[in-house]
Short mmCIF file of C-alpha atoms in Angstrom, two decimals:
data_model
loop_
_atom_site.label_atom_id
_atom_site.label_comp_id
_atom_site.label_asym_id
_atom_site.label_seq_id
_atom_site.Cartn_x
_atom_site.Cartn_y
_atom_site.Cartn_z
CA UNK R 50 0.00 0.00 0.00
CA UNK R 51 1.31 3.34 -0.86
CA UNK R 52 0.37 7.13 -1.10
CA UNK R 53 1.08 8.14 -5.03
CA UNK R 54 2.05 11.12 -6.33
CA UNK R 55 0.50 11.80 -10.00
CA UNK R 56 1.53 9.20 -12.39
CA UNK R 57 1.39 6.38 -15.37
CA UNK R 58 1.57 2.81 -15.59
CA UNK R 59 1.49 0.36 -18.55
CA UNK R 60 0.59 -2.86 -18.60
CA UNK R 61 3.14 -5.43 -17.70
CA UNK R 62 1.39 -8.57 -17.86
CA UNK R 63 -34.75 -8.30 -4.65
CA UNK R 64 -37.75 -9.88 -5.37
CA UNK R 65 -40.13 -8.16 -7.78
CA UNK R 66 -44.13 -9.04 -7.79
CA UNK R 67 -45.20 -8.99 -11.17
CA UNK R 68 -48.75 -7.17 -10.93
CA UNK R 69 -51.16 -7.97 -13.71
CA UNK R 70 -54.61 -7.13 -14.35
CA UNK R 71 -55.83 -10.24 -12.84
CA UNK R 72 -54.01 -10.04 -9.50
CA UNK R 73 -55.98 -6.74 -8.55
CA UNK R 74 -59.82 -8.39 -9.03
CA UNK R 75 -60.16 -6.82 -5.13
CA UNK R 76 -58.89 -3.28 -5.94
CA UNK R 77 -61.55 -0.68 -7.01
CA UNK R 78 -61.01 0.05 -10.50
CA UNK R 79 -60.73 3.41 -12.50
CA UNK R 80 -60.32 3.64 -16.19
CA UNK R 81 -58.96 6.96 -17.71
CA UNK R 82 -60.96 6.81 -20.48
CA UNK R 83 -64.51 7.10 -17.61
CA UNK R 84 -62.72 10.54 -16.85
CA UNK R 85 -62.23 12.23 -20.40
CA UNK R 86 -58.79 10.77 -21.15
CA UNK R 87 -59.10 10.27 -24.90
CA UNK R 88 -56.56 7.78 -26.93
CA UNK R 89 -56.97 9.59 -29.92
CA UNK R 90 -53.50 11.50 -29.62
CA UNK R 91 -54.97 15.07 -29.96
CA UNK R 92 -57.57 15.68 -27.66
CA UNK R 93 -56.04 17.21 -24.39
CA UNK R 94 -56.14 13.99 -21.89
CA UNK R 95 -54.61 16.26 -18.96
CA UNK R 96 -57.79 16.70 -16.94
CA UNK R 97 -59.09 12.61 -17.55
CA UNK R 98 -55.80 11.73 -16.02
CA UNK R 99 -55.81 14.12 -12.40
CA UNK R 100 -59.66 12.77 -12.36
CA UNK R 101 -58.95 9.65 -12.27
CA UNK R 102 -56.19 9.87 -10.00
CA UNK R 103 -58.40 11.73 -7.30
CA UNK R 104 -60.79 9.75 -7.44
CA UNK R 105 -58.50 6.73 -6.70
CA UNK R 106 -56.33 8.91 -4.23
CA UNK R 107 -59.70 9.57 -2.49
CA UNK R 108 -60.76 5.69 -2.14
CA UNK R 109 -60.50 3.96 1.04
CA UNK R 110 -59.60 0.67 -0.97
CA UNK R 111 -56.78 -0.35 -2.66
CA UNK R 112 -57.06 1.08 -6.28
CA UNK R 113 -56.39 0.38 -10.45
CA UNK R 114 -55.96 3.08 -12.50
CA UNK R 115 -55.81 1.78 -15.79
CA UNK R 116 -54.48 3.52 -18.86
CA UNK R 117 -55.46 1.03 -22.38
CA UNK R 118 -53.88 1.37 -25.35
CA UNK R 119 -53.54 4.62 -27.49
CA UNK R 120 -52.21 7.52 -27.24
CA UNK R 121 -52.77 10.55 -24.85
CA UNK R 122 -51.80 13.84 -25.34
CA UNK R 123 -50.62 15.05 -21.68
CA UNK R 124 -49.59 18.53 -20.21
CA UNK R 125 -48.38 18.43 -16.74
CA UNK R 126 -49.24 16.25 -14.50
CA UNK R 127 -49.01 16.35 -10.61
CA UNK R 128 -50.22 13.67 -8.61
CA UNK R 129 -50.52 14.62 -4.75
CA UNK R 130 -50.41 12.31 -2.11
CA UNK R 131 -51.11 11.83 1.40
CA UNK R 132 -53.98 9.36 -0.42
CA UNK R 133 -56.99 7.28 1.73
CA UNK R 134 -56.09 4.00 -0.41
CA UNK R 135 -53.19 1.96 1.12
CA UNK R 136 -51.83 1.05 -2.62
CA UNK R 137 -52.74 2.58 -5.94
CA UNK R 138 -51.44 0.25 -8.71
CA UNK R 139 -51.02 2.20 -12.48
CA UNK R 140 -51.35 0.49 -15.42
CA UNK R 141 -49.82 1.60 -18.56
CA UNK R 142 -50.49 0.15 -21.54
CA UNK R 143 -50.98 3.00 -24.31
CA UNK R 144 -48.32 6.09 -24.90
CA UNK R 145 -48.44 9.30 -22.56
CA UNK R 146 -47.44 12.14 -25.62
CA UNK R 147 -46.67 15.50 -24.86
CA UNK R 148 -47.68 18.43 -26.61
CA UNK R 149 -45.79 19.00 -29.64
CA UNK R 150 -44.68 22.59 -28.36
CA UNK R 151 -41.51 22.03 -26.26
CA UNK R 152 -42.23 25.19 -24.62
CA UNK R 153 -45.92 23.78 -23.09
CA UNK R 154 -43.72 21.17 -20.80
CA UNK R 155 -40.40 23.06 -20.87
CA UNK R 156 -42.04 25.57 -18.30
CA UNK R 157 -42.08 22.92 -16.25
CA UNK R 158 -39.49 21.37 -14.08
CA UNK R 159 -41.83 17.92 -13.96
CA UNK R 160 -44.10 16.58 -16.77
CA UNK R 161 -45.19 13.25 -14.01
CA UNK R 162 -45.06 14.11 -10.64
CA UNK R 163 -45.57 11.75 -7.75
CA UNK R 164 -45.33 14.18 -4.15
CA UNK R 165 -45.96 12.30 -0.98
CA UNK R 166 -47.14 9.19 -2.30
CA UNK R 167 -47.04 5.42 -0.63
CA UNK R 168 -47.77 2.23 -2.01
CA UNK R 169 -47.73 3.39 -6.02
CA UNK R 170 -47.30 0.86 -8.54
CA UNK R 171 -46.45 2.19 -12.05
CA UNK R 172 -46.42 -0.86 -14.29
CA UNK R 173 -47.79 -2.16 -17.86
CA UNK R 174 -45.55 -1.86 -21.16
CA UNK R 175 -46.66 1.86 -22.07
CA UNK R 176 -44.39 4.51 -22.57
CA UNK R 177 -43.71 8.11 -21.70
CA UNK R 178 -43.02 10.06 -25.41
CA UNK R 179 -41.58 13.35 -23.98
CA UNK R 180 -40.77 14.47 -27.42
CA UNK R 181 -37.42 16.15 -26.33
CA UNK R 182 -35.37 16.27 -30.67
CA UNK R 183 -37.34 19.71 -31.18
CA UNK R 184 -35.80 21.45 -27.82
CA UNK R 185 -32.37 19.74 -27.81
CA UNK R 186 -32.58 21.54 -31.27
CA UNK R 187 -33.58 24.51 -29.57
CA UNK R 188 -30.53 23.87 -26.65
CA UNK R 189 -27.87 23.21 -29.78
CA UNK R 190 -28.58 26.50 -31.49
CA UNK R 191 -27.70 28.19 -28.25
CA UNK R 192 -30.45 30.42 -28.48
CA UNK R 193 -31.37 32.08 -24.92
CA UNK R 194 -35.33 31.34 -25.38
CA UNK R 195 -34.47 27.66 -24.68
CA UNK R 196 -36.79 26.61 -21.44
CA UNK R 197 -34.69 24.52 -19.12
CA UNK R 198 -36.75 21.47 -19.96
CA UNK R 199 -38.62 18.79 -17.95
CA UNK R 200 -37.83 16.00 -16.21
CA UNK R 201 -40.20 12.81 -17.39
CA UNK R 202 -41.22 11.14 -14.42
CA UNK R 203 -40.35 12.17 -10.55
CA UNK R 204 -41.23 10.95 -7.64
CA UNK R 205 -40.50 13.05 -4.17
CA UNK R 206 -40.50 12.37 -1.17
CA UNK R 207 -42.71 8.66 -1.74
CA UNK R 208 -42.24 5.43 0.28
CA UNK R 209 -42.77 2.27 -1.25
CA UNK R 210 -42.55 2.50 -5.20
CA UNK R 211 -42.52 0.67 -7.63
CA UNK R 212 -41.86 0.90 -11.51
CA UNK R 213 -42.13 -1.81 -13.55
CA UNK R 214 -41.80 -2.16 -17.60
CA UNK R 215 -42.21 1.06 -18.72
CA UNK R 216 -40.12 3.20 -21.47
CA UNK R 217 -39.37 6.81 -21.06
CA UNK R 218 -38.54 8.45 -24.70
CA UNK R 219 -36.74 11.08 -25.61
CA UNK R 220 -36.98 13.05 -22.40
CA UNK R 221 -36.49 16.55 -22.32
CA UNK R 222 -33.97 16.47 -19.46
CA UNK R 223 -33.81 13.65 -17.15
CA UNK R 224 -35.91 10.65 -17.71
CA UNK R 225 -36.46 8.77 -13.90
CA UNK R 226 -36.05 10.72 -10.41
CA UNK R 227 -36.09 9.84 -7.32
CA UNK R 228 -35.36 12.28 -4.77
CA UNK R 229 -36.30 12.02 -0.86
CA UNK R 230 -37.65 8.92 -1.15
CA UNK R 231 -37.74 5.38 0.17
CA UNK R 232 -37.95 1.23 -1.03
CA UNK R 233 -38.26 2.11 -4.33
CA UNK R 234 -37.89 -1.17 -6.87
CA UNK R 235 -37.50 -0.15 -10.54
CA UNK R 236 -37.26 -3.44 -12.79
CA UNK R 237 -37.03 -3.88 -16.63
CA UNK R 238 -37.42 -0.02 -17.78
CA UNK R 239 -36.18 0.78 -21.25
CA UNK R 240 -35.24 4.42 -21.44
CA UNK R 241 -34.60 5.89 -25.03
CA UNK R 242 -32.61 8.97 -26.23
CA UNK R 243 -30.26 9.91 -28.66
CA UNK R 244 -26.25 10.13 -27.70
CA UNK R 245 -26.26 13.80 -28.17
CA UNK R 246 -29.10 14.69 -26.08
CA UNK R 247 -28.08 17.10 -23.26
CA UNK R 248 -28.56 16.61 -19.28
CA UNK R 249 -30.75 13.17 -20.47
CA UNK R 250 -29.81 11.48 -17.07
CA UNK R 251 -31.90 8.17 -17.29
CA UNK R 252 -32.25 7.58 -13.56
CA UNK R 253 -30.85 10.14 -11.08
CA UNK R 254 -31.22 9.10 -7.54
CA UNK R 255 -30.77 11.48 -4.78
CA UNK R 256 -31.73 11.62 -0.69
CA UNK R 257 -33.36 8.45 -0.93
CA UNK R 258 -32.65 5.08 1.09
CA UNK R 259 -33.04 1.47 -0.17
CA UNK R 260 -33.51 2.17 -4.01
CA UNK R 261 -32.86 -1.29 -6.06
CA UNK R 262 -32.51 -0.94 -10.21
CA UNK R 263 -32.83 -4.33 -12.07
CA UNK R 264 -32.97 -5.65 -15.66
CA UNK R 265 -33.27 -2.52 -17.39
CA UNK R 266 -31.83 -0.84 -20.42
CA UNK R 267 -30.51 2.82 -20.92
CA UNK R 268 -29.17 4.59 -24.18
CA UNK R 269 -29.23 8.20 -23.57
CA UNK R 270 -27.03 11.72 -23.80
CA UNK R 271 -25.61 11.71 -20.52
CA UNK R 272 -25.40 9.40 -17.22
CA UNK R 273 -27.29 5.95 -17.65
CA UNK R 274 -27.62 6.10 -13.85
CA UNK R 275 -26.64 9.50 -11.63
CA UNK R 276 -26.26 9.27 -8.11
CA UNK R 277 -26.74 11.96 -6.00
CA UNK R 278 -25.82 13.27 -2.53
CA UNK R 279 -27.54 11.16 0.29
CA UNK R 280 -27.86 8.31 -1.46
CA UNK R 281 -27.69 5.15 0.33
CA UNK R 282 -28.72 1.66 0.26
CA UNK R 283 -28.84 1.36 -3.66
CA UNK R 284 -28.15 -2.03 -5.64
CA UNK R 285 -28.09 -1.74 -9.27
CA UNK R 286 -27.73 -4.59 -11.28
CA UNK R 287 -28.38 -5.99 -14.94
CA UNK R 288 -28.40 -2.66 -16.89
CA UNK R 289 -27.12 -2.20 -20.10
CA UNK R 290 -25.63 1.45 -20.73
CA UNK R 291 -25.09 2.51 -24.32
CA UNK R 292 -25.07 5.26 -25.42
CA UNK R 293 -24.13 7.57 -22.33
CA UNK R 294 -22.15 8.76 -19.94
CA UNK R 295 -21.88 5.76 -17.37
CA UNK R 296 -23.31 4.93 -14.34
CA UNK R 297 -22.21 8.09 -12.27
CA UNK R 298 -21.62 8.80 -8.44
CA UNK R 299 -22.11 12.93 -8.39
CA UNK R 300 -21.40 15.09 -9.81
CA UNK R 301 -21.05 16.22 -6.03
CA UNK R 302 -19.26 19.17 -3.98
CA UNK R 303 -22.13 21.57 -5.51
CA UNK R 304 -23.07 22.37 -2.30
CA UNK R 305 -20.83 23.40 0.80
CA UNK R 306 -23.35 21.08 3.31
CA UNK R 307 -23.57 17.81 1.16
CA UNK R 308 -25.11 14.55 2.92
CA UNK R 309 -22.93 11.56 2.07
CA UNK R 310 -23.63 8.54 -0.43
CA UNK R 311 -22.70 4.90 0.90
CA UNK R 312 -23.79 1.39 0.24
CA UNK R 313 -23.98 1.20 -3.08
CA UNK R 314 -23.49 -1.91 -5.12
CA UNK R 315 -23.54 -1.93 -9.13
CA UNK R 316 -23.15 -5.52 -10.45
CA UNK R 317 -23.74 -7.33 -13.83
CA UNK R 318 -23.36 -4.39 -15.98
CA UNK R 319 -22.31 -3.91 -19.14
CA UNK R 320 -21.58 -0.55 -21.23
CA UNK R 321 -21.20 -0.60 -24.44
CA UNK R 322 -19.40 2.89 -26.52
CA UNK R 323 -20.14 4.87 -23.79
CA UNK R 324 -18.32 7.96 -22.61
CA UNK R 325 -17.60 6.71 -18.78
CA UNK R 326 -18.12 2.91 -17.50
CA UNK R 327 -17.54 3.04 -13.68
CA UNK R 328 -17.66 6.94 -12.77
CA UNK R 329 -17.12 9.17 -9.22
CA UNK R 330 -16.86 12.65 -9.93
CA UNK R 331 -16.88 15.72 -7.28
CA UNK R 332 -16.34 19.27 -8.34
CA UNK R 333 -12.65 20.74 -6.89
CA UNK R 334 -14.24 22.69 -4.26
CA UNK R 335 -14.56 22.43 0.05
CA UNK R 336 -17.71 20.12 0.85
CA UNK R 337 -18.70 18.46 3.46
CA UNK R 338 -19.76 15.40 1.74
CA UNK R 339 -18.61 11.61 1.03
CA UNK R 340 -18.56 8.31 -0.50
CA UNK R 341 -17.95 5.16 1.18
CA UNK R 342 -18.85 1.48 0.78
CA UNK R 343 -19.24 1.42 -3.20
CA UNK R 344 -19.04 -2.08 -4.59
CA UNK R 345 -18.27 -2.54 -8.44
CA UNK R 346 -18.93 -5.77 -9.52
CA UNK R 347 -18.85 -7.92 -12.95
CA UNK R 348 -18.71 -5.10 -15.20
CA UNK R 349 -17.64 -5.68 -18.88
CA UNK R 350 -16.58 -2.72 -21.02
CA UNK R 351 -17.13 -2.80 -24.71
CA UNK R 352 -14.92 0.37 -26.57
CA UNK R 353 -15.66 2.72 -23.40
CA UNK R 354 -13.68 6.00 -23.40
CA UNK R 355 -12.99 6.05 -19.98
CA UNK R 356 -13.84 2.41 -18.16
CA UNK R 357 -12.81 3.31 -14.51
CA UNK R 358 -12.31 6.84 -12.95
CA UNK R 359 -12.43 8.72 -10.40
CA UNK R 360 -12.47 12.70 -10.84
CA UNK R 361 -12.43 14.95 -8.24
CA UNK R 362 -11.45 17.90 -10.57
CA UNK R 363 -14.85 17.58 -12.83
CA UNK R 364 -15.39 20.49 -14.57
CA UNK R 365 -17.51 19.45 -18.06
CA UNK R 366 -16.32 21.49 -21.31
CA UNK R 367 -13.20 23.26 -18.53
CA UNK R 368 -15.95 25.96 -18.32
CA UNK R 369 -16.71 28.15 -14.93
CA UNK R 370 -14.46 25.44 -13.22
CA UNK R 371 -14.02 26.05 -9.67
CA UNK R 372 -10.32 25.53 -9.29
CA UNK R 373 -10.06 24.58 -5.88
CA UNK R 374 -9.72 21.64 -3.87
CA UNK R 375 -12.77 18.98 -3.72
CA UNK R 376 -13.41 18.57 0.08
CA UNK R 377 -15.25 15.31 -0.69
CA UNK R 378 -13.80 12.16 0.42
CA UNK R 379 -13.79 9.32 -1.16
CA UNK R 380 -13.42 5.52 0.78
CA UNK R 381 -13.86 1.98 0.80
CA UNK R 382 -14.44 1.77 -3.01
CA UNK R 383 -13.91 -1.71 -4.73
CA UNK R 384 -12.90 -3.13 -8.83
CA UNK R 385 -13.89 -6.39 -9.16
CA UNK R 386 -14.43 -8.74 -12.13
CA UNK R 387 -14.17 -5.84 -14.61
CA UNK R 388 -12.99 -6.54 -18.16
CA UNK R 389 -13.45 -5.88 -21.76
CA UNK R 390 -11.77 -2.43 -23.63
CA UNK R 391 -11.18 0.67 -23.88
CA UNK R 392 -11.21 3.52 -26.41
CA UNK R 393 -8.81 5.63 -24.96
CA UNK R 394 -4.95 4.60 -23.27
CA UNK R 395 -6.00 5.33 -20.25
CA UNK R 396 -8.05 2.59 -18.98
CA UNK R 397 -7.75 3.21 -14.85
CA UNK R 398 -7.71 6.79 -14.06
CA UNK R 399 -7.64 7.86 -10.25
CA UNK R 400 -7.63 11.88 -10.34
CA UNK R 401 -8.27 12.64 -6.41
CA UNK R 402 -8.32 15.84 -4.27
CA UNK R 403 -4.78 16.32 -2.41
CA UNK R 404 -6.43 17.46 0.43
CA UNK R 405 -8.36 14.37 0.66
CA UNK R 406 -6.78 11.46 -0.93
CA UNK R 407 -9.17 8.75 -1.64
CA UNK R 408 -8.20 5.49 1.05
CA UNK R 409 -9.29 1.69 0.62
CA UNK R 410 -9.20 1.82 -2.95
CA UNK R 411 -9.42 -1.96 -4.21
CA UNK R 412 -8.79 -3.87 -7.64
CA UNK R 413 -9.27 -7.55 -8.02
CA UNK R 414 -9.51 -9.56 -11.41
CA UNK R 415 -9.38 -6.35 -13.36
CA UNK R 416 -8.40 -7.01 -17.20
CA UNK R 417 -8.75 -3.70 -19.96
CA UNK R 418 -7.30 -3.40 -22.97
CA UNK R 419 -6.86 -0.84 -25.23
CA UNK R 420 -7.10 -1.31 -29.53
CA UNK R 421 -5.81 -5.24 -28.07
CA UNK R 422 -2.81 -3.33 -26.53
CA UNK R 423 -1.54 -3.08 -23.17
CA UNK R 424 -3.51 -0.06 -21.92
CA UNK R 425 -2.46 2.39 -18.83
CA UNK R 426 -3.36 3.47 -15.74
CA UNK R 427 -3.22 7.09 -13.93
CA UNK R 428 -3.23 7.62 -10.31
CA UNK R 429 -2.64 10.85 -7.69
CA UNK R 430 -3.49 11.09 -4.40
CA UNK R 431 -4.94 7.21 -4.28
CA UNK R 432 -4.13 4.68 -1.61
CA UNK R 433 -5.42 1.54 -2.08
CA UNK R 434 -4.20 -2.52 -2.63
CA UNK R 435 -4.37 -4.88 -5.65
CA UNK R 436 -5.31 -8.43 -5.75
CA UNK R 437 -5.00 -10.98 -8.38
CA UNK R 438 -4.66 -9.78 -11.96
CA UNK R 439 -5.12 -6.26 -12.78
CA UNK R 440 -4.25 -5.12 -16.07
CA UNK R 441 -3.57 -2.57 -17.08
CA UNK R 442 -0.77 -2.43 -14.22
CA UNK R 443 -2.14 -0.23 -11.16
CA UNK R 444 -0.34 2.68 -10.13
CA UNK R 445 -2.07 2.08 -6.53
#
């Protein structure tokens, strides 16, 4: 175990209940379609929607809301909780569209809301169509009239969620939130957006406590998966990533008070041209936050630009970059089982803060290649230990 300076190496040699139709015979049912929701794709289904969802919010009974197939033109929607019925179960079988005018949602900073809710069950194999090509468009042009954009689907401070099956498409900014929450199981969600699509996180996670991600598949413009402070008690496994930016703890040190993020597990992965595989990034500023107790498992790589990394000077485009020192520190994280190759030399890259040097840094059965050359690693201010093979060569 050692303390390195800034330096290069080369090579040298959970249970989820699938809910159907049929399972919810004793729930008190509501169709959309009874409340003016029309599948017609033009008529404004906004008020058929909140109707529906009051009257099952209001219901002393565990509730259906069921969606059938079509398509439904949508503006906002904010569902409030603090409900009679113990469980409301969704189903979503037809499209959720939104206006064709980014500005109508862009205004917005949700287009699905969940606020306070227990016991909700989004499932079905519907879709969310956020139509977000016309104000990336908008965004690329770098014309100031641009609205900020929407996030798809939030949920805030909610216990006991579930989302099950659904795709998100084309989101105007982030796809899936989940912020304050907690026991929140999201299993086989497909999440669609093009590579160039800007702040297109496809599920951000942030203040919430036992979140579990399974089975699902994310191609999108920026993180696959984004992490944010207090975060903890979150398994990830069996998502694909590709396109994207990686599955990402931060970016954090945005805040001078920032809770912590520990316990989190991301296992079975695989990312496939993305921009980042395995990512921790802080901003080079003081910060009261952490990370501690992140487990990395069975990864493979397929021509990622940057497979492994830590950055605690993250600063995207070197614009407005604080140029200081990141307070966060960084613990307990471990490699292991990661393989396949990388796009760039640098396979490994350790970048941390000098005032806090990331400790218990691990690597076991590591093996990345670069163009089927020996690839390189880059470490400063890392401690950590190695075990087994590691190639490329650790500078730890």
């Amino acid at each position: 175990m050692k303390l390195s300076g800034c330096n290069f190496h080369g090579v040298i040699v959970i249970v989820f209940v699938m809910l159907s139709i049929s399972s919810t015979s004793a729930m008190t049912k509501f169709n959309v379609l009874n409340f003016g929701a029309n599948p017609n794709g033009r008529t404004d289904s906004t008020d058929g929607f909140l109707k529906a969802w009051n009257a099952a919010c209001s219901t002393a009974d565990s509730t259906f809301i069921y969606v059938p197939k079509g398509r439904y033109l949508a503006g906002s929607l904010a569902f409030k909780g603090q409900c009679k019925s113990p469980q409301i179960i969704i189903r979503i079988d037809g499209t959720i569209v939104a206006p064709p005018d980014y500005g109508v949602l862009g205004k917005w900073e949700n287009w699905v809301s969940f606020d306070r809710v227990n016991g909700v069950s989004i499932i079905g194999q519907g879709a969310f169509d956020a139509k977000g090509p016309s104000l990336w468009a908008c965004k690329a042009s770098r014309s100031n009239s641009c609205p900020l954009g929407t996030t798809t689907l939030r949920f805030t401070n909610s216990n006991n969620i579930t989302i099950n099956g659904l795709t998100s498409l084309n989101s105007q900014m982030f796809h899936i939130a989940i912020n304050g929450c907690q026991n929140v199981q999201i299993q086989g969600v497909k999440i669609i957006a093009a590579s160039d699509s800007p702040n297109t996180d496809g599920i951000h996670v942030q203040l919430s406590t036992n979140v579990e991600i399974f089975n699902s598949s994310i191609r999108t413009g920026d993180d696959c998966i984004s992490i944010g402070p207090g975060t903890k008690n979150l398994w990830i496994e069996q998502v694909t990533c590709g396109p994207g930016h990686g599955i990402s703890i931060g970016s954090l040190a945005k805040d001078l008070e920032e809770d912590g993020v520990q316990n989190v597990t991301v296992k079975k992965t695989i990312f496939s041209g993305t921009q980042n595989g395995l990512r921790i990034k802080s901003w080079a500023r003081p910060s009261s936050g952490f990370v501690q107790g992140v487990r990395f498992i069975d990864s493979v790589m397929r021509n990622v630009q940057n497979p492994i990394v830590i950055d605690q000077n993250y600063c995207p485009h070197n614009e407005n970059c604080p140029g200081q020192v990141s307070g966060i520190k960084i613990k307990d994280i471990r490699y292991e089982n990661i393989r396949g190759t990388s796009s760039t030399p640098i396979a490994i890259k350790f970048d941390c803060s000098p005032h806090n040097p990331c400790t218990e840094i691990s690597l076991r059965n590591v093996n990345l290649t670069y163009l089927d050359k020996d690839a390189q690693s880059f470490c400063c201010n890392v401690v950590g230990k190695v075990f087994d093979l590691v190639r490329p060569n650790s500078c730890l």
